[in-house]
Coordinates of C-alpha atoms in Angstrom, one line a residue:
M130 CA 0.2 -0.3 -0.3
R131 CA 2.6 2.5 1.3
F132 CA 4.4 1.8 -2.3
K133 CA 1.3 2.5 -4.4
I134 CA 1.2 5.9 -2.4
F135 CA 4.9 6.4 -2.8
I136 CA 4.4 5.5 -7.3
Y137 CA 1.4 7.7 -7.5
A138 CA 2.7 10.8 -5.2
I139 CA 5.4 10.7 -8.1
I140 CA 3.3 10.4 -11.1
I141 CA 1.5 13.7 -9.1
S142 CA 4.7 15.5 -8.5
L143 CA 5.7 14.6 -12.6
I144 CA 2.9 16.1 -13.6
S145 CA 2.5 18.8 -11.8
Q146 CA 6.2 20.3 -13.4
T147 CA 5.5 19.6 -16.7
C148 CA 2.3 22.0 -16.0
K149 CA 5.1 24.3 -14.4
E150 CA 7.6 23.7 -17.8
E151 CA 4.7 24.7 -20.3
K152 CA 4.3 28.7 -21.6
T153 CA 1.3 30.3 -20.1
V154 CA 1.4 32.9 -23.1
E155 CA 2.5 33.2 -26.7
F156 CA 4.1 36.3 -28.3
Q157 CA 4.2 37.4 -31.6
E158 CA 5.3 41.0 -33.4
V159 CA 2.2 43.2 -33.7
T160 CA 2.9 46.5 -36.3
K161 CA 0.8 49.6 -34.2
T162 CA -0.4 52.6 -36.4
T163 CA -2.7 54.8 -37.6
T164 CA -4.3 56.6 -40.2
N165 CA -2.6 59.7 -40.7
N166 CA 0.7 58.3 -39.3
K167 CA 3.5 60.2 -40.6
L168 CA 6.4 59.6 -38.1
L169 CA 6.7 57.0 -36.3
E170 CA 7.0 53.0 -36.9
I171 CA 6.2 50.5 -33.7
H172 CA 6.1 46.7 -32.7
I173 CA 6.4 45.1 -29.9
P174 CA 4.6 41.5 -29.0
E175 CA 1.6 40.8 -28.3
A176 CA 0.8 38.0 -25.9
S177 CA -1.8 35.3 -26.2
G178 CA -2.5 32.0 -25.3
N179 CA -4.5 33.3 -21.4
D180 CA -7.1 36.1 -21.6
D181 CA -5.6 36.8 -17.7
I182 CA -2.2 36.9 -18.2
S183 CA -2.2 38.3 -21.4
K184 CA -4.2 41.6 -20.9
N185 CA -1.6 42.1 -18.0
I186 CA 1.6 41.7 -19.6
N187 CA 0.0 44.1 -23.0
S188 CA -1.3 46.2 -20.8
S189 CA 2.3 47.2 -19.3
I190 CA 3.4 46.4 -22.8
H191 CA 1.4 49.6 -24.4
Q192 CA 1.6 51.7 -21.4
H193 CA 5.4 51.6 -21.7
V194 CA 4.7 52.9 -25.8
I195 CA 2.8 55.1 -24.4
N196 CA 4.4 57.6 -22.2
S197 CA 7.9 56.8 -24.1
L198 CA 5.9 58.9 -26.5
N199 CA 5.3 61.7 -24.1
I200 CA 7.8 64.4 -25.3
K201 CA 6.2 67.0 -22.8
D202 CA 8.2 68.1 -19.7
T203 CA 4.2 67.9 -18.1
E204 CA 2.8 64.4 -17.2
A205 CA 1.8 61.9 -19.5
P206 CA -1.9 62.7 -21.1
A207 CA -4.6 60.7 -20.4
L208 CA -3.8 59.0 -23.6
K209 CA -5.4 55.1 -22.7
T210 CA -3.6 53.6 -26.6
I211 CA -0.6 53.2 -28.8
E212 CA -2.7 54.6 -31.9
E213 CA -4.1 57.8 -29.4
S214 CA 0.1 58.8 -28.3
I215 CA 1.3 57.7 -32.4
D216 CA -1.7 60.2 -33.3
A217 CA -0.3 62.7 -30.2
F218 CA 3.2 62.4 -31.3
N219 CA 2.2 63.8 -34.9
N220 CA -0.1 66.9 -34.3
E221 CA 3.0 67.9 -31.6
Y222 CA 4.7 68.0 -34.8
E223 CA 2.5 69.9 -36.9
S224 CA 2.8 72.6 -34.1
F225 CA 5.8 72.5 -34.4
K226 CA 6.3 72.7 -38.0
S227 CA 3.1 76.0 -37.4
D228 CA 5.5 77.1 -34.6
F229 CA 8.4 77.1 -36.8
P230 CA 7.5 77.2 -40.4
E231 CA 11.1 77.6 -42.2
T232 CA 12.3 73.9 -40.3
I233 CA 14.0 71.4 -42.5
I234 CA 13.6 69.6 -39.4
A235 CA 12.0 66.4 -39.7
W236 CA 10.8 64.7 -36.9
E237 CA 11.2 60.1 -36.3
A238 CA 10.8 57.6 -34.4
Q239 CA 11.3 54.0 -33.8
I240 CA 9.7 51.4 -31.4
D241 CA 10.4 47.4 -31.2
G242 CA 10.6 45.0 -29.1
E243 CA 11.9 41.6 -28.3
V244 CA 11.1 38.1 -26.1
M245 CA 14.4 38.0 -24.5
Y246 CA 14.0 34.7 -22.3
Q247 CA 10.3 32.9 -21.5
S248 CA 10.5 30.8 -18.9
A249 CA 7.1 28.3 -17.2
D250 CA 8.5 30.9 -14.0
V251 CA 9.7 34.5 -16.2
I252 CA 9.0 36.2 -19.0
S253 CA 11.9 39.5 -19.8
L254 CA 10.9 41.8 -22.6
S255 CA 13.3 44.4 -24.2
I256 CA 11.5 47.1 -25.5
T257 CA 14.2 50.0 -28.1
T258 CA 12.9 53.5 -28.9
Y259 CA 14.1 55.8 -30.9
I260 CA 13.2 59.3 -31.0
N261 CA 14.8 62.0 -33.0
T262 CA 12.2 65.4 -32.3
G263 CA 14.9 68.0 -33.9
G264 CA 17.9 67.5 -32.2
A265 CA 21.9 67.8 -32.3
H266 CA 21.3 64.0 -32.4
G267 CA 17.8 61.4 -31.9
H268 CA 17.8 59.3 -28.1
L269 CA 17.7 56.0 -28.4
N270 CA 17.0 54.2 -25.0
V271 CA 16.3 50.0 -24.4
S272 CA 14.0 49.3 -21.1
F273 CA 13.6 45.9 -19.4
L274 CA 10.5 44.6 -19.0
N275 CA 10.2 41.4 -16.7
F276 CA 7.1 39.8 -15.7
N277 CA 5.9 36.6 -14.0
A278 CA 4.8 34.0 -16.0
Q279 CA 1.9 32.8 -13.7
T280 CA -0.1 35.9 -13.7
G281 CA 1.6 39.1 -15.9
K282 CA 2.6 41.2 -13.6
M283 CA 5.0 43.4 -13.7
L284 CA 8.2 42.3 -11.6
K285 CA 10.9 45.1 -9.8
N286 CA 14.3 44.0 -10.3
E287 CA 14.9 43.0 -6.5
D288 CA 11.9 40.2 -7.6
L289 CA 14.3 38.7 -9.8
F290 CA 16.1 37.7 -6.7
E291 CA 16.1 35.9 -3.9
D292 CA 18.9 37.6 -2.5
Y293 CA 19.4 40.5 -4.1
L294 CA 22.3 41.9 -1.5
A295 CA 24.5 39.3 -3.4
F296 CA 23.1 39.1 -6.5
T297 CA 24.9 43.1 -6.1
K298 CA 28.1 41.6 -4.7
I299 CA 28.4 39.4 -7.4
A300 CA 26.9 42.0 -10.3
K301 CA 30.0 44.7 -8.8
T302 CA 32.8 42.2 -10.0
Y303 CA 31.6 41.7 -13.3
F304 CA 31.5 45.6 -13.6
D305 CA 35.0 45.7 -12.5
E306 CA 35.7 43.8 -15.4
E307 CA 34.2 45.5 -17.9
I308 CA 35.5 48.6 -17.5
A309 CA 39.2 48.1 -15.7
D310 CA 41.2 49.3 -19.1
K311 CA 38.2 51.7 -19.8
K312 CA 37.1 54.2 -16.3
D313 CA 38.4 56.9 -17.3
L314 CA 35.2 56.8 -19.2
Y315 CA 32.7 56.6 -16.5
F316 CA 31.4 59.2 -14.0
E317 CA 31.9 57.8 -10.7
P318 CA 33.3 54.0 -12.1
D319 CA 33.9 53.5 -8.3
N320 CA 31.2 53.8 -7.0
F321 CA 29.2 50.4 -8.7
T322 CA 24.8 50.5 -8.8
L323 CA 22.8 48.3 -11.0
P324 CA 21.2 49.6 -13.0
E325 CA 17.5 50.3 -14.3
N326 CA 17.5 47.5 -16.2
I327 CA 18.1 43.7 -15.5
G328 CA 16.7 41.3 -17.2
F329 CA 17.5 37.1 -18.2
N330 CA 18.2 36.2 -21.8
E331 CA 19.5 32.0 -22.9
E332 CA 22.6 32.8 -21.0
G333 CA 22.0 34.6 -17.6
V334 CA 21.0 38.0 -16.4
I335 CA 21.3 40.7 -18.2
L336 CA 22.9 44.3 -17.0
L337 CA 21.7 47.5 -19.3
Y338 CA 23.5 51.0 -19.1
N339 CA 21.9 53.4 -21.2
T340 CA 23.3 57.0 -22.3
Y341 CA 24.4 59.3 -19.7
E342 CA 23.3 56.3 -16.3
I343 CA 26.8 56.2 -15.9
A344 CA 29.1 58.0 -19.2
P345 CA 28.7 60.1 -21.4
Y346 CA 26.3 60.5 -24.5
S347 CA 30.3 59.7 -26.3
S348 CA 30.7 56.0 -25.0
G349 CA 26.9 55.0 -25.5
M350 CA 25.3 51.8 -23.3
T351 CA 27.1 49.4 -21.3
E352 CA 26.2 45.6 -21.6
I353 CA 27.4 43.3 -19.1
Q354 CA 26.6 39.2 -19.4
I355 CA 26.5 37.5 -16.3
P356 CA 26.2 33.2 -16.5
W357 CA 23.3 31.3 -15.0
E358 CA 26.0 28.7 -12.6
E359 CA 27.7 32.2 -11.5
L360 CA 23.8 32.5 -9.5
Q361 CA 21.5 30.3 -9.4
T362 CA 21.5 30.2 -5.4
S363 CA 20.6 34.0 -5.7
L364 CA 17.9 34.0 -8.4
N365 CA 14.1 33.2 -7.6
Y366 CA 13.5 32.3 -11.7
L367 CA 14.8 30.8 -13.9

C-alpha cells in the first residue's frame, strides 16, 4: 500500500512539473499605426493564449509605449491607447512646424520590442525606443520589462532575486572587469550601482546601462552578461 502511495506521489509530482514547464502565453510581433501616422514605426510583442495573463502583459507593454511617446516635460496626458499616442505625437510635430515654418527638421520615432527570455516562471522583454525631435542627435533608450509568467504582473528588479545583496556583489565583480581598462570613460567608476535595466536571456542575466546613465553620450551603452551558473543561489526565477 505504501509503495502504491509512493508511486502515485511521483506521478503527481511529474504531472505538476510538466504543467509548470509549459509556457503560459505565446508572443507574436504586431505593428501599431494610424491612418494619419507619418512619423512613427512601432513593432512590439503581443501576448496571447491566456486571457488574464496576456491582458496584464499587453497592458504593461502598451503603457510603456504610451509613456515613451510623451515628449512633453509635463505629466503624461490621459491617453489610453498606443494609437492615441501616435496621433498625439504627429499632432505635436504639426504644431512644431506651424510655430517654426522655416524649419527643415523632420521628427521620427521607432519602437521595437522582442522577447529575450521565456520560461514557466518569468518572461523578459526588451523595448528599444529611438526618438528624434530635431536635436543634435536622437535619443535611444532600451528598457527591460520582466513579468511573472504565472500572473502576467510586472516584476521589480528586487523581485528577481532571492538574495539581492549577494547578486549585487556578483554584479559588481563583472562590472569592474568590464570597465577595468576604460574607467576614465565613466562618471564614477568606483561607485558601483545596479542599472535600471536587469533582464534575462538564454545565457543568464543582463545588466544594461543606457546612455548617460553612468557615462557620457560618446561612451554609448554598457552591457554586462552574467552566466546562469554564477547566480543559482541568488535567483528567484529561471
